[in-house]
């Protein structure tokens, strides 16, 4: 889900974008490995300059369930 970002101090929309989602990874069974599925809850944010170019990208998630 994409959400508009706001300035933390003022609460006013600042043109940034936030993303919350769940990624699902699937590994197929092979001769040496069993099949495996993992779900990753993630958060990303993007801040833009006056020309609309990304100047800051942040990603957060817990990858420990993918081992």
PQR file of N, CA, C, O and H, with PARSE charges and radii, in Angstrom:
ATOM      1  N   UNK A   1       0.838  -1.161   0.000 -0.4000 1.5000
ATOM      2  CA  UNK A   1       0.000   0.000   0.000 -0.0000 2.0000
ATOM      3  C   UNK A   1       0.895   1.240   0.000  0.5500 1.7000
ATOM      4  O   UNK A   1       1.775   1.367   0.852 -0.5500 1.4000
ATOM      5  N   UNK A   2       0.681   2.139  -0.933 -0.4000 1.5000
ATOM      6  CA  UNK A   2       1.425   3.392  -0.982 -0.0000 2.0000
ATOM      7  C   UNK A   2       0.650   4.471  -0.242  0.5500 1.7000
ATOM      8  O   UNK A   2      -0.551   4.645  -0.447 -0.5500 1.4000
ATOM      9  H   UNK A   2      -0.033   2.036  -1.625  0.4000 1.0000
ATOM     10  N   UNK A   3       1.350   5.183   0.612 -0.4000 1.5000
ATOM     11  CA  UNK A   3       0.729   6.246   1.402 -0.0000 2.0000
ATOM     12  C   UNK A   3       1.538   7.523   1.285  0.5500 1.7000
ATOM     13  O   UNK A   3       2.764   7.469   1.195 -0.5500 1.4000
ATOM     14  H   UNK A   3       2.326   5.041   0.778  0.4000 1.0000
ATOM     15  N   UNK A   4       0.874   8.674   1.284 -0.4000 1.5000
ATOM     16  CA  UNK A   4       1.620   9.926   1.263 -0.0000 2.0000
ATOM     17  C   UNK A   4       2.343  10.132   2.590  0.5500 1.7000
ATOM     18  O   UNK A   4       1.797   9.844   3.655 -0.5500 1.4000
ATOM     19  H   UNK A   4      -0.122   8.718   1.358  0.4000 1.0000
ATOM     20  N   UNK A   5       3.571  10.631   2.519 -0.4000 1.5000
ATOM     21  CA  UNK A   5       4.345  10.900   3.727 -0.0000 2.0000
ATOM     22  C   UNK A   5       4.072  12.297   4.250  0.5500 1.7000
ATOM     23  O   UNK A   5       3.626  13.182   3.520 -0.5500 1.4000
ATOM     24  H   UNK A   5       4.015  10.865   1.654  0.4000 1.0000
ATOM     25  N   UNK A   6       4.348  12.471   5.525 -0.4000 1.5000
ATOM     26  CA  UNK A   6       4.170  13.784   6.153 -0.0000 2.0000
ATOM     27  C   UNK A   6       5.430  14.162   6.920  0.5500 1.7000
ATOM     28  O   UNK A   6       6.198  13.296   7.339 -0.5500 1.4000
ATOM     29  H   UNK A   6       4.710  11.752   6.118  0.4000 1.0000
ATOM     30  N   UNK A   7       5.632  15.451   7.095 -0.4000 1.5000
ATOM     31  CA  UNK A   7       6.739  15.950   7.899 -0.0000 2.0000
ATOM     32  C   UNK A   7       6.492  15.560   9.352  0.5500 1.7000
ATOM     33  O   UNK A   7       5.414  15.824   9.885 -0.5500 1.4000
ATOM     34  H   UNK A   7       5.008  16.154   6.755  0.4000 1.0000
ATOM     35  N   UNK A   8       7.472  14.938   9.997 -0.4000 1.5000
ATOM     36  CA  UNK A   8       7.300  14.452  11.371 -0.0000 2.0000
ATOM     37  C   UNK A   8       7.041  15.572  12.367  0.5500 1.7000
ATOM     38  O   UNK A   8       6.355  15.359  13.367 -0.5500 1.4000
ATOM     39  H   UNK A   8       8.347  14.724   9.564  0.4000 1.0000
ATOM     40  N   UNK A   9       7.576  16.759  12.112 -0.4000 1.5000
ATOM     41  CA  UNK A   9       7.412  17.871  13.056 -0.0000 2.0000
ATOM     42  C   UNK A   9       6.097  18.623  12.864  0.5500 1.7000
ATOM     43  O   UNK A   9       5.466  19.036  13.836 -0.5500 1.4000
ATOM     44  H   UNK A   9       8.133  16.932  11.299  0.4000 1.0000
ATOM     45  N   UNK A  10       5.686  18.799  11.601 -0.4000 1.5000
ATOM     46  CA  UNK A  10       4.498  19.627  11.333 -0.0000 2.0000
ATOM     47  C   UNK A  10       3.235  18.817  11.053  0.5500 1.7000
ATOM     48  O   UNK A  10       2.125  19.317  11.233 -0.5500 1.4000
ATOM     49  H   UNK A  10       6.199  18.463  10.811  0.4000 1.0000
ATOM     50  N   UNK A  11       3.401  17.560  10.612 -0.4000 1.5000
ATOM     51  CA  UNK A  11       2.245  16.743  10.244 -0.0000 2.0000
ATOM     52  C   UNK A  11       1.678  17.095   8.882  0.5500 1.7000
ATOM     53  O   UNK A  11       0.629  16.578   8.498 -0.5500 1.4000
ATOM     54  H   UNK A  11       4.303  17.154  10.466  0.4000 1.0000
ATOM     55  N   UNK A  12       2.359  17.975   8.138 -0.4000 1.5000
ATOM     56  CA  UNK A  12       1.906  18.419   6.821 -0.0000 2.0000
ATOM     57  C   UNK A  12       2.508  17.505   5.748  0.5500 1.7000
ATOM     58  O   UNK A  12       3.676  17.125   5.829 -0.5500 1.4000
ATOM     59  H   UNK A  12       3.211  18.396   8.450  0.4000 1.0000
ATOM     60  N   UNK A  13       1.696  17.158   4.743 -0.4000 1.5000
ATOM     61  CA  UNK A  13       2.184  16.333   3.640 -0.0000 2.0000
ATOM     62  C   UNK A  13       3.421  16.986   3.021  0.5500 1.7000
ATOM     63  O   UNK A  13       3.439  18.190   2.764 -0.5500 1.4000
ATOM     64  H   UNK A  13       0.747  17.466   4.677  0.4000 1.0000
ATOM     65  N   UNK A  14       4.473  16.157   2.782 -0.4000 1.5000
ATOM     66  CA  UNK A  14       5.735  16.712   2.286 -0.0000 2.0000
ATOM     67  C   UNK A  14       6.146  16.168   0.921  0.5500 1.7000
ATOM     68  O   UNK A  14       7.268  16.416   0.480 -0.5500 1.4000
ATOM     69  H   UNK A  14       4.459  15.179   2.990  0.4000 1.0000
ATOM     70  N   UNK A  15       5.270  15.437   0.247 -0.4000 1.5000
ATOM     71  CA  UNK A  15       5.586  14.914  -1.084 -0.0000 2.0000
ATOM     72  C   UNK A  15       6.306  13.585  -1.079  0.5500 1.7000
ATOM     73  O   UNK A  15       6.545  13.014  -2.143 -0.5500 1.4000
ATOM     74  H   UNK A  15       4.359  15.236   0.605  0.4000 1.0000
ATOM     75  N   UNK A  16       6.658  13.078   0.084 -0.4000 1.5000
ATOM     76  CA  UNK A  16       7.311  11.769   0.152 -0.0000 2.0000
ATOM     77  C   UNK A  16       6.245  10.667   0.049  0.5500 1.7000
ATOM     78  O   UNK A  16       5.047  10.928   0.149 -0.5500 1.4000
ATOM     79  H   UNK A  16       6.464  13.542   0.949  0.4000 1.0000
ATOM     80  N   UNK A  17       6.711   9.446  -0.153 -0.4000 1.5000
ATOM     81  CA  UNK A  17       5.809   8.305  -0.306 -0.0000 2.0000
ATOM     82  C   UNK A  17       6.273   7.197   0.622  0.5500 1.7000
ATOM     83  O   UNK A  17       7.473   6.965   0.770 -0.5500 1.4000
ATOM     84  H   UNK A  17       7.685   9.234  -0.234  0.4000 1.0000
ATOM     85  N   UNK A  18       5.323   6.513   1.247 -0.4000 1.5000
ATOM     86  CA  UNK A  18       5.609   5.387   2.142 -0.0000 2.0000
ATOM     87  C   UNK A  18       4.940   4.131   1.582  0.5500 1.7000
ATOM     88  O   UNK A  18       3.868   4.200   0.982 -0.5500 1.4000
ATOM     89  H   UNK A  18       4.348   6.701   1.126  0.4000 1.0000
ATOM     90  N   UNK A  19       5.585   2.995   1.787 -0.4000 1.5000
ATOM     91  CA  UNK A  19       5.062   1.713   1.306 -0.0000 2.0000
ATOM     92  C   UNK A  19       5.116   0.697   2.428  0.5500 1.7000
ATOM     93  O   UNK A  19       6.156   0.519   3.063 -0.5500 1.4000
ATOM     94  H   UNK A  19       6.456   2.939   2.274  0.4000 1.0000
ATOM     95  N   UNK A  20       4.013   0.039   2.670 -0.4000 1.5000
ATOM     96  CA  UNK A  20       3.937  -1.075   3.619 -0.0000 2.0000
ATOM     97  C   UNK A  20       3.433  -2.281   2.846  0.5500 1.7000
ATOM     98  O   UNK A  20       2.453  -2.174   2.108 -0.5500 1.4000
ATOM     99  H   UNK A  20       3.168   0.183   2.154  0.4000 1.0000
ATOM    100  N   UNK A  21       4.076  -3.413   3.000 -0.4000 1.5000
ATOM    101  CA  UNK A  21       3.619  -4.576   2.257 -0.0000 2.0000
ATOM    102  C   UNK A  21       4.229  -5.863   2.760  0.5500 1.7000
ATOM    103  O   UNK A  21       5.057  -5.877   3.672 -0.5500 1.4000
ATOM    104  H   UNK A  21       4.872  -3.500   3.599  0.4000 1.0000
ATOM    105  N   UNK A  22       3.792  -6.947   2.136 -0.4000 1.5000
ATOM    106  CA  UNK A  22       4.302  -8.281   2.454 -0.0000 2.0000
ATOM    107  C   UNK A  22       4.790  -8.908   1.154  0.5500 1.7000
ATOM    108  O   UNK A  22       4.043  -9.014   0.182 -0.5500 1.4000
ATOM    109  H   UNK A  22       3.120  -6.935   1.396  0.4000 1.0000
ATOM    110  N   UNK A  23       6.044  -9.319   1.153 -0.4000 1.5000
ATOM    111  CA  UNK A  23       6.628 -10.016   0.019 -0.0000 2.0000
ATOM    112  C   UNK A  23       6.639 -11.507   0.346  0.5500 1.7000
ATOM    113  O   UNK A  23       6.958 -11.897   1.469 -0.5500 1.4000
ATOM    114  H   UNK A  23       6.651  -9.233   1.943  0.4000 1.0000
ATOM    115  N   UNK A  24       6.298 -12.320  -0.616 -0.4000 1.5000
ATOM    116  CA  UNK A  24       6.335 -13.770  -0.416 -0.0000 2.0000
ATOM    117  C   UNK A  24       7.384 -14.358  -1.348  0.5500 1.7000
ATOM    118  O   UNK A  24       7.377 -14.097  -2.551 -0.5500 1.4000
ATOM    119  H   UNK A  24       6.039 -12.003  -1.528  0.4000 1.0000
ATOM    120  N   UNK A  25       8.285 -15.155  -0.781 -0.4000 1.5000
ATOM    121  CA  UNK A  25       9.352 -15.797  -1.532 -0.0000 2.0000
ATOM    122  C   UNK A  25       9.096 -17.298  -1.543  0.5500 1.7000
ATOM    123  O   UNK A  25       8.765 -17.885  -0.512 -0.5500 1.4000
ATOM    124  H   UNK A  25       8.290 -15.367   0.197  0.4000 1.0000
ATOM    125  N   UNK A  26       9.250 -17.918  -2.716 -0.4000 1.5000
ATOM    126  CA  UNK A  26       9.059 -19.360  -2.827 -0.0000 2.0000
ATOM    127  C   UNK A  26      10.264 -19.977  -3.519  0.5500 1.7000
ATOM    128  O   UNK A  26      10.668 -19.541  -4.597 -0.5500 1.4000
ATOM    129  H   UNK A  26       9.519 -17.441  -3.553  0.4000 1.0000
ATOM    130  N   UNK A  27      10.830 -20.995  -2.886 -0.4000 1.5000
ATOM    131  CA  UNK A  27      11.900 -21.774  -3.492 -0.0000 2.0000
ATOM    132  C   UNK A  27      11.335 -23.129  -3.891  0.5500 1.7000
ATOM    133  O   UNK A  27      10.695 -23.804  -3.085 -0.5500 1.4000
ATOM    134  H   UNK A  27      10.502 -21.349  -2.010  0.4000 1.0000
ATOM    135  N   UNK A  28      11.569 -23.517  -5.118 -0.4000 1.5000
ATOM    136  CA  UNK A  28      11.066 -24.801  -5.601 -0.0000 2.0000
ATOM    137  C   UNK A  28      11.928 -25.946  -5.092  0.5500 1.7000
ATOM    138  O   UNK A  28      13.115 -25.777  -4.813 -0.5500 1.4000
ATOM    139  H   UNK A  28      12.089 -22.968  -5.773  0.4000 1.0000
ATOM    140  N   UNK A  29      11.317 -27.095  -4.979 -0.4000 1.5000
ATOM    141  CA  UNK A  29      12.032 -28.302  -4.563 -0.0000 2.0000
ATOM    142  C   UNK A  29      13.031 -28.694  -5.648  0.5500 1.7000
ATOM    143  O   UNK A  29      12.730 -28.666  -6.842 -0.5500 1.4000
ATOM    144  H   UNK A  29      10.352 -27.232  -5.206  0.4000 1.0000
ATOM    145  N   UNK A  30      14.219 -29.055  -5.199 -0.4000 1.5000
ATOM    146  CA  UNK A  30      15.248 -29.552  -6.123 -0.0000 2.0000
ATOM    147  C   UNK A  30      15.708 -30.918  -5.627  0.5500 1.7000
ATOM    148  O   UNK A  30      15.152 -31.461  -4.672 -0.5500 1.4000
ATOM    149  H   UNK A  30      14.464 -29.078  -4.230  0.4000 1.0000
ATOM    150  N   UNK A  31      16.705 -31.456  -6.268 -0.4000 1.5000
ATOM    151  CA  UNK A  31      17.234 -32.759  -5.851 -0.0000 2.0000
ATOM    152  C   UNK A  31      17.871 -32.698  -4.470  0.5500 1.7000
ATOM    153  O   UNK A  31      17.945 -33.711  -3.776 -0.5500 1.4000
ATOM    154  H   UNK A  31      17.157 -31.016  -7.043  0.4000 1.0000
ATOM    155  N   UNK A  32      18.330 -31.519  -4.067 -0.4000 1.5000
ATOM    156  CA  UNK A  32      19.027 -31.408  -2.781 -0.0000 2.0000
ATOM    157  C   UNK A  32      18.286 -30.566  -1.739  0.5500 1.7000
ATOM    158  O   UNK A  32      18.675 -30.571  -0.571 -0.5500 1.4000
ATOM    159  H   UNK A  32      18.270 -30.695  -4.631  0.4000 1.0000
ATOM    160  N   UNK A  33      17.234 -29.847  -2.128 -0.4000 1.5000
ATOM    161  CA  UNK A  33      16.507 -28.977  -1.193 -0.0000 2.0000
ATOM    162  C   UNK A  33      15.006 -29.214  -1.276  0.5500 1.7000
ATOM    163  O   UNK A  33      14.468 -29.475  -2.352 -0.5500 1.4000
ATOM    164  H   UNK A  33      16.918 -29.843  -3.077  0.4000 1.0000
ATOM    165  N   UNK A  34      14.342 -29.122  -0.141 -0.4000 1.5000
ATOM    166  CA  UNK A  34      12.889 -29.156  -0.113 -0.0000 2.0000
ATOM    167  C   UNK A  34      12.357 -27.778  -0.516  0.5500 1.7000
ATOM    168  O   UNK A  34      13.089 -26.790  -0.456 -0.5500 1.4000
ATOM    169  H   UNK A  34      14.780 -28.910   0.733  0.4000 1.0000
ATOM    170  N   UNK A  35      11.108 -27.710  -0.918 -0.4000 1.5000
ATOM    171  CA  UNK A  35      10.524 -26.410  -1.239 -0.0000 2.0000
ATOM    172  C   UNK A  35      10.360 -25.601   0.050  0.5500 1.7000
ATOM    173  O   UNK A  35      10.216 -26.164   1.135 -0.5500 1.4000
ATOM    174  H   UNK A  35      10.514 -28.513  -0.967  0.4000 1.0000
ATOM    175  N   UNK A  36      10.383 -24.282  -0.086 -0.4000 1.5000
ATOM    176  CA  UNK A  36      10.293 -23.424   1.080 -0.0000 2.0000
ATOM    177  C   UNK A  36       9.590 -22.132   0.696  0.5500 1.7000
ATOM    178  O   UNK A  36       9.801 -21.597  -0.392 -0.5500 1.4000
ATOM    179  H   UNK A  36      10.500 -23.825  -0.967  0.4000 1.0000
ATOM    180  N   UNK A  37       8.757 -21.639   1.599 -0.4000 1.5000
ATOM    181  CA  UNK A  37       8.066 -20.370   1.403 -0.0000 2.0000
ATOM    182  C   UNK A  37       8.326 -19.497   2.624  0.5500 1.7000
ATOM    183  O   UNK A  37       8.298 -19.976   3.757 -0.5500 1.4000
ATOM    184  H   UNK A  37       8.586 -22.074   2.483  0.4000 1.0000
ATOM    185  N   UNK A  38       8.577 -18.223   2.385 -0.4000 1.5000
ATOM    186  CA  UNK A  38       8.775 -17.277   3.477 -0.0000 2.0000
ATOM    187  C   UNK A  38       8.051 -15.977   3.145  0.5500 1.7000
ATOM    188  O   UNK A  38       7.944 -15.599   1.979 -0.5500 1.4000
ATOM    189  H   UNK A  38       8.599 -17.834   1.464  0.4000 1.0000
ATOM    190  N   UNK A  39       7.557 -15.300   4.171 -0.4000 1.5000
ATOM    191  CA  UNK A  39       6.868 -14.018   4.001 -0.0000 2.0000
ATOM    192  C   UNK A  39       7.649 -12.936   4.741  0.5500 1.7000
ATOM    193  O   UNK A  39       8.045 -13.120   5.892 -0.5500 1.4000
ATOM    194  H   UNK A  39       7.643 -15.607   5.119  0.4000 1.0000
ATOM    195  N   UNK A  40       7.863 -11.825   4.078 -0.4000 1.5000
ATOM    196  CA  UNK A  40       8.627 -10.715   4.632 -0.0000 2.0000
ATOM    197  C   UNK A  40       7.745  -9.477   4.701  0.5500 1.7000
ATOM    198  O   UNK A  40       7.284  -8.980   3.674 -0.5500 1.4000
ATOM    199  H   UNK A  40       7.541 -11.675   3.143  0.4000 1.0000
ATOM    200  N   UNK A  41       7.509  -8.977   5.917 -0.4000 1.5000
ATOM    201  CA  UNK A  41       6.804  -7.714   6.076 -0.0000 2.0000
ATOM    202  C   UNK A  41       7.828  -6.608   5.898  0.5500 1.7000
ATOM    203  O   UNK A  41       8.894  -6.636   6.513 -0.5500 1.4000
ATOM    204  H   UNK A  41       7.883  -9.381   6.752  0.4000 1.0000
ATOM    205  N   UNK A  42       7.512  -5.646   5.069 -0.4000 1.5000
ATOM    206  CA  UNK A  42       8.483  -4.610   4.787 -0.0000 2.0000
ATOM    207  C   UNK A  42       7.896  -3.211   4.805  0.5500 1.7000
ATOM    208  O   UNK A  42       6.681  -3.021   4.733 -0.5500 1.4000
ATOM    209  H   UNK A  42       6.646  -5.623   4.569  0.4000 1.0000
ATOM    210  N   UNK A  43       8.782  -2.248   4.901 -0.4000 1.5000
ATOM    211  CA  UNK A  43       8.431  -0.835   4.890 -0.0000 2.0000
ATOM    212  C   UNK A  43       9.477  -0.122   4.048  0.5500 1.7000
ATOM    213  O   UNK A  43      10.673  -0.368   4.204 -0.5500 1.4000
ATOM    214  H   UNK A  43       9.768  -2.403   4.959  0.4000 1.0000
ATOM    215  N   UNK A  44       9.042   0.750   3.165 -0.4000 1.5000
ATOM    216  CA  UNK A  44       9.965   1.559   2.380 -0.0000 2.0000
ATOM    217  C   UNK A  44       9.475   2.995   2.375  0.5500 1.7000
ATOM    218  O   UNK A  44       8.277   3.254   2.488 -0.5500 1.4000
ATOM    219  H   UNK A  44       8.071   0.950   3.038  0.4000 1.0000
ATOM    220  N   UNK A  45      10.407   3.923   2.245 -0.4000 1.5000
ATOM    221  CA  UNK A  45      10.030   5.326   2.094 -0.0000 2.0000
ATOM    222  C   UNK A  45      10.904   5.960   1.019  0.5500 1.7000
ATOM    223  O   UNK A  45      12.067   5.594   0.844 -0.5500 1.4000
ATOM    224  H   UNK A  45      11.381   3.713   2.154  0.4000 1.0000
ATOM    225  N   UNK A  46      10.328   6.903   0.315 -0.4000 1.5000
ATOM    226  CA  UNK A  46      11.014   7.616  -0.756 -0.0000 2.0000
ATOM    227  C   UNK A  46      10.807   9.111  -0.560  0.5500 1.7000
ATOM    228  O   UNK A  46       9.677   9.570  -0.390 -0.5500 1.4000
ATOM    229  H   UNK A  46       9.384   7.200   0.458  0.4000 1.0000
ATOM    230  N   UNK A  47      11.896   9.868  -0.585 -0.4000 1.5000
ATOM    231  CA  UNK A  47      11.837  11.327  -0.532 -0.0000 2.0000
ATOM    232  C   UNK A  47      12.355  11.849  -1.866  0.5500 1.7000
ATOM    233  O   UNK A  47      13.285  11.280  -2.438 -0.5500 1.4000
ATOM    234  H   UNK A  47      12.814   9.495  -0.724  0.4000 1.0000
ATOM    235  N   UNK A  48      11.761  12.925  -2.361 -0.4000 1.5000
ATOM    236  CA  UNK A  48      12.066  13.450  -3.680 -0.0000 2.0000
ATOM    237  C   UNK A  48      12.565  14.888  -3.610  0.5500 1.7000
ATOM    238  O   UNK A  48      12.249  15.626  -2.677 -0.5500 1.4000
ATOM    239  H   UNK A  48      11.006  13.387  -1.897  0.4000 1.0000
ATOM    240  N   UNK A  49      13.357  15.275  -4.620 -0.4000 1.5000
ATOM    241  CA  UNK A  49      13.773  16.672  -4.710 -0.0000 2.0000
ATOM    242  C   UNK A  49      12.723  17.446  -5.510  0.5500 1.7000
ATOM    243  O   UNK A  49      11.686  16.891  -5.873 -0.5500 1.4000
ATOM    244  H   UNK A  49      13.614  14.676  -5.378  0.4000 1.0000
ATOM    245  N   UNK A  50      12.989  18.722  -5.783 -0.4000 1.5000
ATOM    246  CA  UNK A  50      12.026  19.564  -6.492 -0.0000 2.0000
ATOM    247  C   UNK A  50      11.805  19.143  -7.935  0.5500 1.7000
ATOM    248  O   UNK A  50      10.813  19.540  -8.546 -0.5500 1.4000
ATOM    249  H   UNK A  50      13.831  19.173  -5.488  0.4000 1.0000
ATOM    250  N   UNK A  51      12.723  18.337  -8.496 -0.4000 1.5000
ATOM    251  CA  UNK A  51      12.581  17.840  -9.861 -0.0000 2.0000
ATOM    252  C   UNK A  51      11.888  16.484  -9.919  0.5500 1.7000
ATOM    253  O   UNK A  51      11.692  15.935 -11.004 -0.5500 1.4000
ATOM    254  H   UNK A  51      13.529  18.015  -8.000  0.4000 1.0000
ATOM    255  N   UNK A  52      11.512  15.934  -8.754 -0.4000 1.5000
ATOM    256  CA  UNK A  52      10.836  14.641  -8.705 -0.0000 2.0000
ATOM    257  C   UNK A  52      11.781  13.453  -8.685  0.5500 1.7000
ATOM    258  O   UNK A  52      11.340  12.313  -8.829 -0.5500 1.4000
ATOM    259  H   UNK A  52      11.671  16.379  -7.873  0.4000 1.0000
ATOM    260  N   UNK A  53      13.070  13.698  -8.510 -0.4000 1.5000
ATOM    261  CA  UNK A  53      14.041  12.614  -8.447 -0.0000 2.0000
ATOM    262  C   UNK A  53      14.167  12.125  -7.008  0.5500 1.7000
ATOM    263  O   UNK A  53      14.118  12.911  -6.062 -0.5500 1.4000
ATOM    264  H   UNK A  53      13.429  14.624  -8.393  0.4000 1.0000
ATOM    265  N   UNK A  54      14.329  10.812  -6.863 -0.4000 1.5000
ATOM    266  CA  UNK A  54      14.498  10.231  -5.525 -0.0000 2.0000
ATOM    267  C   UNK A  54      15.833  10.689  -4.951  0.5500 1.7000
ATOM    268  O   UNK A  54      16.879  10.534  -5.581 -0.5500 1.4000
ATOM    269  H   UNK A  54      14.368  10.173  -7.631  0.4000 1.0000
ATOM    270  N   UNK A  55      15.784  11.259  -3.738 -0.4000 1.5000
ATOM    271  CA  UNK A  55      17.028  11.666  -3.072 -0.0000 2.0000
ATOM    272  C   UNK A  55      17.312  10.803  -1.842  0.5500 1.7000
ATOM    273  O   UNK A  55      18.456  10.711  -1.397 -0.5500 1.4000
ATOM    274  H   UNK A  55      14.934  11.385  -3.226  0.4000 1.0000
ATOM    275  N   UNK A  56      16.278  10.175  -1.296 -0.4000 1.5000
ATOM    276  CA  UNK A  56      16.456   9.265  -0.163 -0.0000 2.0000
ATOM    277  C   UNK A  56      15.513   8.083  -0.347  0.5500 1.7000
ATOM    278  O   UNK A  56      14.320   8.265  -0.590 -0.5500 1.4000
ATOM    279  H   UNK A  56      15.349  10.249  -1.657  0.4000 1.0000
ATOM    280  N   UNK A  57      16.050   6.871  -0.232 -0.4000 1.5000
ATOM    281  CA  UNK A  57      15.237   5.654  -0.227 -0.0000 2.0000
ATOM    282  C   UNK A  57      15.648   4.856   0.992  0.5500 1.7000
ATOM    283  O   UNK A  57      16.835   4.640   1.234 -0.5500 1.4000
ATOM    284  H   UNK A  57      17.019   6.722  -0.035  0.4000 1.0000
ATOM    285  N   UNK A  58      14.650   4.414   1.768 -0.4000 1.5000
ATOM    286  CA  UNK A  58      14.922   3.608   2.951 -0.0000 2.0000
ATOM    287  C   UNK A  58      14.077   2.327   2.880  0.5500 1.7000
ATOM    288  O   UNK A  58      12.921   2.366   2.457 -0.5500 1.4000
ATOM    289  H   UNK A  58      13.686   4.589   1.571  0.4000 1.0000
ATOM    290  N   UNK A  59      14.646   1.219   3.285 -0.4000 1.5000
ATOM    291  CA  UNK A  59      13.925  -0.052   3.311 -0.0000 2.0000
ATOM    292  C   UNK A  59      14.186  -0.738   4.646  0.5500 1.7000
ATOM    293  O   UNK A  59      15.316  -0.770   5.132 -0.5500 1.4000
ATOM    294  H   UNK A  59      15.585   1.187   3.628  0.4000 1.0000
ATOM    295  N   UNK A  60      13.146  -1.273   5.218 -0.4000 1.5000
ATOM    296  CA  UNK A  60      13.252  -1.991   6.484 -0.0000 2.0000
ATOM    297  C   UNK A  60      12.492  -3.303   6.377  0.5500 1.7000
ATOM    298  O   UNK A  60      11.434  -3.360   5.750 -0.5500 1.4000
ATOM    299  H   UNK A  60      12.227  -1.247   4.823  0.4000 1.0000
ATOM    300  N   UNK A  61      13.018  -4.343   6.975 -0.4000 1.5000
ATOM    301  CA  UNK A  61      12.339  -5.623   7.010 -0.0000 2.0000
ATOM    302  C   UNK A  61      13.138  -6.616   7.828  0.5500 1.7000
ATOM    303  O   UNK A  61      14.327  -6.413   8.074 -0.5500 1.4000
ATOM    304  H   UNK A  61      13.877  -4.297   7.484  0.4000 1.0000
ATOM    305  N   UNK A  62      12.492  -7.684   8.247 -0.4000 1.5000
ATOM    306  CA  UNK A  62      13.144  -8.732   9.025 -0.0000 2.0000
ATOM    307  C   UNK A  62      13.421  -9.911   8.108  0.5500 1.7000
ATOM    308  O   UNK A  62      12.505 -10.640   7.730 -0.5500 1.4000
ATOM    309  H   UNK A  62      11.527  -7.849   8.048  0.4000 1.0000
ATOM    310  N   UNK A  63      14.689 -10.095   7.750 -0.4000 1.5000
ATOM    311  CA  UNK A  63      15.074 -11.155   6.830 -0.0000 2.0000
ATOM    312  C   UNK A  63      15.391 -12.478   7.512  0.5500 1.7000
ATOM    313  O   UNK A  63      15.727 -13.454   6.842 -0.5500 1.4000
ATOM    314  H   UNK A  63      15.433  -9.503   8.057  0.4000 1.0000
ATOM    315  N   UNK A  64      15.288 -12.522   8.835 -0.4000 1.5000
ATOM    316  CA  UNK A  64      15.688 -13.745   9.545 -0.0000 2.0000
ATOM    317  C   UNK A  64      14.812 -14.938   9.190  0.5500 1.7000
ATOM    318  O   UNK A  64      15.268 -16.076   9.296 -0.5500 1.4000
ATOM    319  H   UNK A  64      15.015 -11.729   9.380  0.4000 1.0000
ATOM    320  N   UNK A  65      13.580 -14.717   8.775 -0.4000 1.5000
ATOM    321  CA  UNK A  65      12.702 -15.824   8.401 -0.0000 2.0000
ATOM    322  C   UNK A  65      13.025 -16.431   7.050  0.5500 1.7000
ATOM    323  O   UNK A  65      12.409 -17.424   6.661 -0.5500 1.4000
ATOM    324  H   UNK A  65      13.209 -13.792   8.689  0.4000 1.0000
ATOM    325  N   UNK A  66      13.978 -15.858   6.323 -0.4000 1.5000
ATOM    326  CA  UNK A  66      14.320 -16.360   5.004 -0.0000 2.0000
ATOM    327  C   UNK A  66      15.474 -17.348   5.027  0.5500 1.7000
ATOM    328  O   UNK A  66      15.829 -17.902   3.986 -0.5500 1.4000
ATOM    329  H   UNK A  66      14.478 -15.051   6.639  0.4000 1.0000
ATOM    330  N   UNK A  67      16.060 -17.577   6.181 -0.4000 1.5000
ATOM    331  CA  UNK A  67      17.223 -18.471   6.258 -0.0000 2.0000
ATOM    332  C   UNK A  67      16.823 -19.916   6.091  0.5500 1.7000
ATOM    333  O   UNK A  67      17.677 -20.802   6.129 -0.5500 1.4000
ATOM    334  H   UNK A  67      15.772 -17.127   7.027  0.4000 1.0000
TER
END
